[in-house]
Every structure is written in C-alpha cells, then in structure tokens.
Amino acid sequence: MKNIIGITMGDPAGIGAEIVVKALNYDKIYNECIPVVYGDYEAIKDAIEFCHSNQRIYCIKKPCEAIDDKTIINLIDFKYLKNHNWEYKKVSKLCGEAAFNYIIRAIDDALKNNISAVVTGPINKESINLAGKKYSGHTEIFAEYTKAKNYAMMLTSPTLKVIHVTTHCSLREATYKIKKKRVLDVIKLADEAMKMLNIEKPKIAVAGLNPHSSENGLFGNEEEEEIIPAINAAKEEGIDVEGPIPPDTVFVKSLAGKYDIVVAMYHDQGHIPLKLSGFKLDIRTNKYVSMSGVNCTIGLPIIRTSVDHGTAFGKAGEGRANEESMIDSIELAIQMAKNKFKR
C-alpha cells in the first residue's frame, strides 16, 4: 500500500509551484507514493502552463480523496490566489499568509496520520513575517506546531549527511549555545536519523568548533568543556561516535565513506560542504545544473523533508527552475516513511 506524501507548495511568488509540477512529472514518484499538494490552484495551473506540461489538477478536500494517477496533481486548494492578485518575484503579505497556512494544514494532517510525511517547498521569511508569523524558518514552525522540544536540522546529499547543533543565529550566539546537553542530544538525533534511513549501526563523526579542534586548548575551550564530555556520554550509551575531529578534515573523511553522518556545530560549517557536494553551477549560463540536497527536521513526531534552497525569486514564473532537490526530498520522505512504519 502506497504512502500518501503531502507536499506544501511554498511561497506562490517563488519557484515552489514550478518545481512541484516538474517533480510530479516523474513516474518514479508515483510508483512509490500518492502525492498530495497543499497550495493554490491558480499557481499550480500557471506552472503547468509555463512548464508546458500535460498534467491535470484534481482538487480534493482531504488526502484520502487523492487519486493514484501520474497524470493528475491532487491539490488541496486554499483559494488565496485569484485573478493574479499576486506577483512572481515579489515579497508580499498575501503570499506569506498562504505559504504559512499550507504548512499548518499539512502538519495537522501528518499529526492525524492522514499523510505519512510532509515535503516542504521554499518559503520567504520576509513574506512570512509580513503576514505576522514571526518565525525564522520552517524548522521553527514545525517544532512549535508539533510541540517538539528536542530537534535538529539534517542536510543530505547523495554523498554527505550533516546534522547541526545550532542553525539560525549569529556565529557569536552559536558559540554560547554549544553545550554538552545539546551536543549529546544532536548525536542521539543523528543516530536516530540514520536508523530511519536503514543504517542499523551508524558511524557518527563530531566536528570541532575551533580550528584544529582547539589544539588542546590553544584556540578555545569549547571542545574540552562541552563537546568531548558529550561524545563520551554518547559512547557510554552505545553510540558509535568519534571526535571532535578538526572541521577542515571531518567532511573529507565522511565523503570518503568513513562516517555516515557529521555533527556540525553551526549553520555554515555544515551547509558549505553539503552544498559543495550537491550543487553545481554552470558559470557560462549562470544556471545550476545540479541542486541535489534535502533538508530534514529530525526529532519531530512526524516526518518532514524539504528542498535545500530558497524561493529563487530571480527566476520565478519563467519555467527554468531546477526540480532536482524537490525530487530528492520526496524520495527521502518516502524512504523514511517506509522505515518508520516498518519499525
């Protein structure tokens, strides 16, 4: 029996509708799941037209009404968009309100087991905040509406997996947030995430915070006082974990296959190597020829995966957005749902 996977369209002014339409043109997705889109009819119809697709839209009220047909896009239509009352490439309160409510409805359906996972399209933080929703991103929305207390952002590409101790905060603030308990919690979440991906005995690497992992205290004390005690505590619980490993080599070792996942200390420490491993830019055309990468929130009571890029306002509404990350996100959600319900 196929899992129903919910897909939120993202900000209507961005590339979300387009990458959803393009991704749902792939037979392999329909072979593994029944996708249901949370969004707006007008934006999906637009995307079908400028992507020159033959798909048809089937509007439904709830996920159980979805049809298993690869020529159909099952859509829960929120009816925010009418007569082009929105503009591509533009930040707006309307689009922020719409994008936020797609997410909330999908979360609710996942909590009620009406869908097996949520895949999120890109949102614009400025638009969300204009709509009065004071969140820094998807992760914080999901955490609040699922009442999750212990969660972390994991990024995956075909060759690298990274989970973060801290994310959306200044670098100065991140150093204050790196505490033994948080590092230990994220090591445990890394172990849990890998098991959801069918890796029975994950090998986990923990990156240091400072250059050379502080060189025995020469460049900082966070390793000795917070990170090493967390690693030792994880080992006592039977987790296969090593570190702290200098940040300039840990990702090289993981790419070589020595580790299944790296625990990164802050946002860019994890994001930069992940995007280097999955994104490819053609400087002749200034277009991404590969945008492989998925953002997951680990520690929620539901499965949530997401594209690992933004709304790309600069190319929205033109039919030239790359759907690779959306496909990867849907496929990862399917895999995690299968393993979750199998367990």
Short mmCIF file of C-alpha atoms in Angstrom, two decimals:
data_model
loop_
_atom_site.label_atom_id
_atom_site.label_comp_id
_atom_site.label_asym_id
_atom_site.label_seq_id
_atom_site.Cartn_x
_atom_site.Cartn_y
_atom_site.Cartn_z
CA MET A 1 0.00 0.00 0.00
CA LYS A 2 1.45 3.36 -1.04
CA ASN A 3 2.07 6.11 1.50
CA ILE A 4 0.36 9.44 0.92
CA ILE A 5 3.02 12.16 0.90
CA GLY A 6 1.97 15.78 1.49
CA ILE A 7 3.84 18.48 -0.45
CA THR A 8 3.48 22.14 0.51
CA MET A 9 3.78 24.49 -2.46
CA GLY A 10 5.84 27.16 -0.71
CA ASP A 11 5.67 30.88 -1.42
CA PRO A 12 3.46 31.47 -4.50
CA ALA A 13 5.77 34.28 -5.69
CA GLY A 14 8.73 31.89 -5.88
CA ILE A 15 9.59 28.72 -7.76
CA GLY A 16 7.67 26.35 -5.45
CA ALA A 17 4.72 25.62 -7.75
CA GLU A 18 7.07 25.09 -10.70
CA ILE A 19 9.33 22.57 -9.01
CA VAL A 20 6.30 20.70 -7.67
CA VAL A 21 4.81 20.44 -11.16
CA LYS A 22 8.12 19.36 -12.67
CA ALA A 23 8.83 16.80 -9.92
CA LEU A 24 5.37 15.27 -10.27
CA ASN A 25 6.09 14.57 -13.93
CA TYR A 26 8.43 11.74 -12.87
CA ASP A 27 6.90 8.26 -12.93
CA LYS A 28 9.23 7.03 -10.18
CA ILE A 29 7.46 9.21 -7.61
CA TYR A 30 4.03 7.82 -8.43
CA ASN A 31 5.46 4.30 -8.38
CA GLU A 32 6.31 4.76 -4.69
CA CYS A 33 3.66 7.10 -3.24
CA ILE A 34 0.47 9.08 -3.76
CA PRO A 35 1.43 12.78 -3.65
CA VAL A 36 -0.97 15.43 -2.36
CA VAL A 37 -0.13 19.12 -2.88
CA TYR A 38 -1.10 21.80 -0.37
CA GLY A 39 -1.27 25.05 -2.33
CA ASP A 40 -3.30 27.20 -4.68
CA TYR A 41 -4.98 26.24 -7.94
CA GLU A 42 -4.00 29.42 -9.77
CA ALA A 43 -0.28 28.99 -9.08
CA ILE A 44 -0.25 25.30 -9.99
CA LYS A 45 -2.23 26.00 -13.18
CA ASP A 46 0.25 28.75 -14.07
CA ALA A 47 3.18 26.42 -13.52
CA ILE A 48 1.63 23.70 -15.68
CA GLU A 49 1.27 26.24 -18.48
CA PHE A 50 4.76 27.75 -18.41
CA CYS A 51 6.34 24.33 -17.93
CA HIS A 52 4.38 23.06 -20.98
CA SER A 53 3.06 20.09 -19.00
CA ASN A 54 0.03 17.92 -19.76
CA GLN A 55 -0.88 17.32 -16.11
CA ARG A 56 -4.40 17.92 -14.85
CA ILE A 57 -5.37 19.28 -11.46
CA TYR A 58 -7.76 17.33 -9.26
CA CYS A 59 -9.00 19.39 -6.31
CA ILE A 60 -9.71 17.48 -3.12
CA LYS A 61 -10.78 18.39 0.41
CA LYS A 62 -8.73 15.79 2.28
CA PRO A 63 -5.83 13.45 1.48
CA CYS A 64 -7.88 10.25 1.45
CA GLU A 65 -9.67 11.53 -1.66
CA ALA A 66 -6.44 11.54 -3.70
CA ILE A 67 -6.30 9.58 -6.96
CA ASP A 68 -3.34 7.35 -7.76
CA ASP A 69 -2.77 8.62 -11.31
CA LYS A 70 0.50 10.07 -12.61
CA THR A 71 -1.35 12.41 -14.98
CA ILE A 72 -3.16 14.01 -12.03
CA ILE A 73 -1.92 16.54 -9.47
CA ASN A 74 -4.00 16.03 -6.34
CA LEU A 75 -4.43 19.50 -4.85
CA ILE A 76 -5.89 20.80 -1.61
CA ASP A 77 -6.74 24.29 -2.86
CA PHE A 78 -6.55 27.12 -0.31
CA LYS A 79 -8.00 29.70 -2.73
CA TYR A 80 -5.75 32.57 -1.66
CA LEU A 81 -4.82 33.43 -5.24
CA LYS A 82 -7.40 34.90 -7.58
CA ASN A 83 -7.14 36.84 -10.84
CA HIS A 84 -3.38 37.19 -10.42
CA ASN A 85 -3.64 39.08 -7.14
CA TRP A 86 0.00 38.12 -6.53
CA GLU A 87 3.22 38.79 -8.42
CA TYR A 88 6.11 36.46 -9.05
CA LYS A 89 9.44 37.63 -7.62
CA LYS A 90 7.73 39.95 -5.08
CA VAL A 91 7.65 39.75 -1.29
CA SER A 92 4.06 40.09 -0.07
CA LYS A 93 1.86 39.59 2.97
CA LEU A 94 -0.64 37.56 0.90
CA CYS A 95 1.98 35.07 -0.24
CA GLY A 96 3.39 34.80 3.27
CA GLU A 97 -0.07 34.10 4.70
CA ALA A 98 -0.76 31.49 2.03
CA ALA A 99 2.59 29.69 2.42
CA PHE A 100 2.23 29.61 6.20
CA ASN A 101 -1.24 28.08 6.07
CA TYR A 102 -0.23 25.39 3.58
CA ILE A 103 2.35 24.29 6.17
CA ILE A 104 -0.03 24.35 9.15
CA ARG A 105 -2.65 22.25 7.38
CA ALA A 106 -0.04 19.71 6.26
CA ILE A 107 1.36 19.44 9.80
CA ASP A 108 -2.13 18.84 11.15
CA ASP A 109 -2.81 16.12 8.58
CA ALA A 110 0.52 14.44 9.39
CA LEU A 111 -0.19 14.51 13.13
CA LYS A 112 -3.55 12.87 12.42
CA ASN A 113 -1.84 10.25 10.20
CA ASN A 114 -3.80 11.43 7.16
CA ILE A 115 -0.45 11.67 5.36
CA SER A 116 2.78 9.77 6.04
CA ALA A 117 5.20 12.70 5.63
CA VAL A 118 5.42 16.39 4.76
CA VAL A 119 7.70 17.69 2.00
CA THR A 120 8.04 21.47 2.03
CA GLY A 121 8.63 23.84 -0.86
CA PRO A 122 10.65 27.03 -0.25
CA ILE A 123 9.20 29.92 1.74
CA ASN A 124 10.28 33.54 2.01
CA LYS A 125 11.00 34.56 5.60
CA GLU A 126 10.24 38.23 4.90
CA SER A 127 6.82 37.39 3.46
CA ILE A 128 6.03 35.11 6.39
CA ASN A 129 6.92 37.87 8.82
CA LEU A 130 4.87 40.45 6.89
CA ALA A 131 1.91 38.14 7.46
CA GLY A 132 2.54 38.41 11.20
CA LYS A 133 4.16 34.98 11.58
CA LYS A 134 7.36 35.63 13.49
CA TYR A 135 9.45 32.60 12.57
CA SER A 136 12.96 32.35 11.18
CA GLY A 137 12.11 29.35 9.03
CA HIS A 138 10.31 26.05 8.52
CA THR A 139 12.16 24.28 11.31
CA GLU A 140 10.81 26.61 14.00
CA ILE A 141 7.26 26.40 12.62
CA PHE A 142 7.31 22.61 12.65
CA ALA A 143 8.81 22.50 16.14
CA GLU A 144 6.12 24.76 17.60
CA TYR A 145 3.13 23.19 15.88
CA THR A 146 4.23 19.63 16.69
CA LYS A 147 5.28 20.63 20.25
CA ALA A 148 8.75 19.18 19.64
CA LYS A 149 11.37 20.09 22.24
CA ASN A 150 14.45 18.25 21.01
CA TYR A 151 15.04 18.59 17.27
CA ALA A 152 17.76 19.41 14.76
CA MET A 153 18.29 20.24 11.09
CA MET A 154 19.81 17.49 8.96
CA LEU A 155 21.03 18.05 5.41
CA THR A 156 21.65 15.22 2.98
CA SER A 157 23.15 14.89 -0.48
CA PRO A 158 23.97 11.68 -2.33
CA THR A 159 27.45 11.69 -0.78
CA LEU A 160 27.20 13.55 2.54
CA LYS A 161 24.91 13.85 5.56
CA VAL A 162 25.22 16.62 8.15
CA ILE A 163 23.20 17.46 11.28
CA HIS A 164 23.51 20.77 13.13
CA VAL A 165 23.93 21.65 16.79
CA THR A 166 22.95 25.29 16.08
CA THR A 167 21.42 26.87 12.98
CA HIS A 168 19.73 30.26 12.55
CA CYS A 169 21.65 32.51 14.91
CA SER A 170 24.75 34.67 14.80
CA LEU A 171 28.13 32.98 14.96
CA ARG A 172 28.77 34.66 18.31
CA GLU A 173 25.48 33.30 19.69
CA ALA A 174 26.20 29.84 18.31
CA THR A 175 29.35 29.55 20.43
CA TYR A 176 27.28 30.22 23.56
CA LYS A 177 24.73 27.55 22.58
CA ILE A 178 27.26 24.74 22.19
CA LYS A 179 26.69 22.95 25.49
CA LYS A 180 27.20 19.32 26.49
CA LYS A 181 23.48 18.52 26.66
CA ARG A 182 22.73 19.99 23.24
CA VAL A 183 25.68 18.26 21.58
CA LEU A 184 24.68 14.94 23.15
CA ASP A 185 21.06 15.41 22.06
CA VAL A 186 22.14 16.02 18.47
CA ILE A 187 24.44 12.98 18.46
CA LYS A 188 21.42 10.91 19.54
CA LEU A 189 19.27 12.51 16.83
CA ALA A 190 21.97 11.68 14.26
CA ASP A 191 21.85 8.05 15.37
CA GLU A 192 18.05 8.04 15.13
CA ALA A 193 18.06 9.66 11.68
CA MET A 194 20.49 7.15 10.20
CA LYS A 195 18.41 4.25 11.52
CA MET A 196 15.39 5.80 9.80
CA LEU A 197 17.47 5.60 6.62
CA ASN A 198 18.03 1.88 7.23
CA ILE A 199 21.58 2.13 8.57
CA GLU A 200 21.47 -0.22 11.57
CA LYS A 201 24.80 0.76 13.17
CA PRO A 202 25.61 4.32 12.15
CA LYS A 203 29.14 5.71 12.38
CA ILE A 204 28.93 9.31 13.58
CA ALA A 205 31.63 11.98 13.43
CA VAL A 206 31.51 15.14 15.56
CA ALA A 207 33.19 18.23 14.16
CA GLY A 208 35.16 20.53 16.42
CA LEU A 209 34.15 24.15 16.77
CA ASN A 210 37.58 25.77 16.70
CA PRO A 211 40.48 25.46 14.23
CA HIS A 212 42.24 22.11 14.74
CA SER A 213 39.51 21.30 17.32
CA SER A 214 41.27 23.86 19.59
CA GLU A 215 44.70 22.13 19.55
CA ASN A 216 44.41 21.04 23.19
CA GLY A 217 43.08 24.38 24.34
CA LEU A 218 45.32 26.70 22.36
CA PHE A 219 42.40 28.10 20.32
CA GLY A 220 39.44 27.76 22.67
CA ASN A 221 37.97 25.58 25.38
CA GLU A 222 34.60 24.50 23.94
CA GLU A 223 35.96 21.12 22.85
CA GLU A 224 37.32 20.21 26.27
CA GLU A 225 34.46 21.60 28.34
CA GLU A 226 31.38 20.77 26.23
CA ILE A 227 31.98 18.67 23.10
CA ILE A 228 34.27 15.91 24.43
CA PRO A 229 32.07 15.26 27.51
CA ALA A 230 29.06 14.91 25.18
CA ILE A 231 30.91 12.44 22.94
CA ASN A 232 31.97 10.36 25.94
CA ALA A 233 28.40 10.30 27.26
CA ALA A 234 27.15 9.12 23.85
CA LYS A 235 29.75 6.34 23.78
CA GLU A 236 28.54 5.19 27.20
CA GLU A 237 25.07 4.81 25.67
CA GLY A 238 26.46 2.53 22.97
CA ILE A 239 26.56 5.02 20.11
CA ASP A 240 29.44 4.65 17.62
CA VAL A 241 30.77 8.20 17.62
CA GLU A 242 34.19 9.81 17.16
CA GLY A 243 35.53 13.31 17.67
CA PRO A 244 35.94 16.13 17.95
CA ILE A 245 37.53 15.95 14.51
CA PRO A 246 39.01 19.16 13.03
CA PRO A 247 36.38 20.83 10.82
CA ASP A 248 38.75 21.10 7.86
CA THR A 249 39.12 17.31 7.58
CA VAL A 250 35.98 15.73 9.02
CA PHE A 251 33.89 16.27 5.88
CA VAL A 252 36.64 14.89 3.64
CA LYS A 253 36.66 11.72 5.75
CA SER A 254 32.89 11.45 5.65
CA LEU A 255 32.81 11.91 1.87
CA ALA A 256 35.33 9.07 1.65
CA GLY A 257 32.88 6.81 3.48
CA LYS A 258 34.48 6.67 6.92
CA TYR A 259 31.36 8.11 8.61
CA ASP A 260 27.64 8.01 7.86
CA ILE A 261 26.93 11.49 9.21
CA VAL A 262 28.74 14.52 10.63
CA VAL A 263 27.52 16.55 13.60
CA ALA A 264 28.29 20.17 12.70
CA MET A 265 28.49 22.90 15.32
CA TYR A 266 26.92 25.79 13.41
CA HIS A 267 24.95 26.64 10.26
CA ASP A 268 27.65 27.36 7.70
CA GLN A 269 30.03 24.71 9.00
CA GLY A 270 27.51 22.12 7.79
CA HIS A 271 25.86 23.92 4.90
CA ILE A 272 29.00 24.82 2.94
CA PRO A 273 30.37 21.26 2.48
CA LEU A 274 26.87 19.91 1.86
CA LYS A 275 26.19 22.37 -0.93
CA LEU A 276 29.64 21.85 -2.39
CA SER A 277 28.83 18.14 -2.61
CA GLY A 278 25.37 18.56 -4.15
CA PHE A 279 25.17 21.87 -6.04
CA LYS A 280 26.85 22.54 -9.40
CA LEU A 281 26.82 25.92 -11.16
CA ASP A 282 27.49 26.42 -14.87
CA ILE A 283 29.18 29.83 -14.98
CA ARG A 284 28.59 30.15 -18.72
CA THR A 285 24.82 30.21 -18.27
CA ASN A 286 24.77 31.17 -14.57
CA LYS A 287 22.38 28.25 -14.03
CA TYR A 288 22.57 25.41 -11.53
CA VAL A 289 22.92 22.17 -13.45
CA SER A 290 22.59 20.22 -10.20
CA MET A 291 20.77 21.14 -6.98
CA SER A 292 20.88 17.87 -5.12
CA GLY A 293 20.20 18.23 -1.43
CA VAL A 294 17.49 17.69 1.16
CA ASN A 295 16.77 19.44 4.45
CA CYS A 296 15.13 17.28 7.15
CA THR A 297 13.94 18.15 10.63
CA ILE A 298 14.90 15.29 12.95
CA GLY A 299 13.21 14.81 16.33
CA LEU A 300 9.66 15.69 15.30
CA PRO A 301 6.74 13.30 15.84
CA ILE A 302 6.20 13.47 12.06
CA ILE A 303 8.48 13.16 9.02
CA ARG A 304 9.46 16.44 7.38
CA THR A 305 11.81 16.86 4.43
CA SER A 306 12.43 19.96 2.34
CA VAL A 307 14.27 21.33 -0.64
CA ASP A 308 17.66 22.72 0.32
CA HIS A 309 17.29 26.06 -1.48
CA GLY A 310 15.23 29.21 -1.36
CA THR A 311 12.38 30.73 -3.34
CA ALA A 312 14.70 31.89 -6.17
CA PHE A 313 12.60 34.97 -6.92
CA GLY A 314 15.00 35.89 -9.72
CA LYS A 315 13.79 33.03 -11.91
CA ALA A 316 10.24 32.54 -10.58
CA GLY A 317 7.46 32.30 -13.14
CA GLU A 318 9.81 31.60 -16.03
CA GLY A 319 9.85 27.80 -16.24
CA ARG A 320 13.59 27.41 -15.71
CA ALA A 321 13.82 26.33 -12.05
CA ASN A 322 15.67 23.10 -11.21
CA GLU A 323 13.42 20.45 -9.61
CA GLU A 324 16.19 18.06 -8.51
CA SER A 325 16.07 18.96 -4.82
CA MET A 326 12.27 18.56 -4.74
CA ILE A 327 12.55 15.10 -6.27
CA ASP A 328 15.25 14.17 -3.74
CA SER A 329 13.06 15.49 -0.90
CA ILE A 330 10.05 13.44 -1.96
CA GLU A 331 12.14 10.30 -2.40
CA LEU A 332 13.74 10.72 1.03
CA ALA A 333 10.32 11.26 2.63
CA ILE A 334 9.10 8.03 1.00
CA GLN A 335 12.13 6.12 2.28
CA MET A 336 11.80 7.48 5.82
CA ALA A 337 8.07 6.78 5.89
CA LYS A 338 8.62 3.19 4.80
CA ASN A 339 11.21 2.62 7.51
CA LYS A 340 9.19 4.42 10.20
CA PHE A 341 6.06 2.40 9.65
CA LYS A 342 8.06 -0.81 9.17
CA ARG A 343 9.67 -0.27 12.57
#
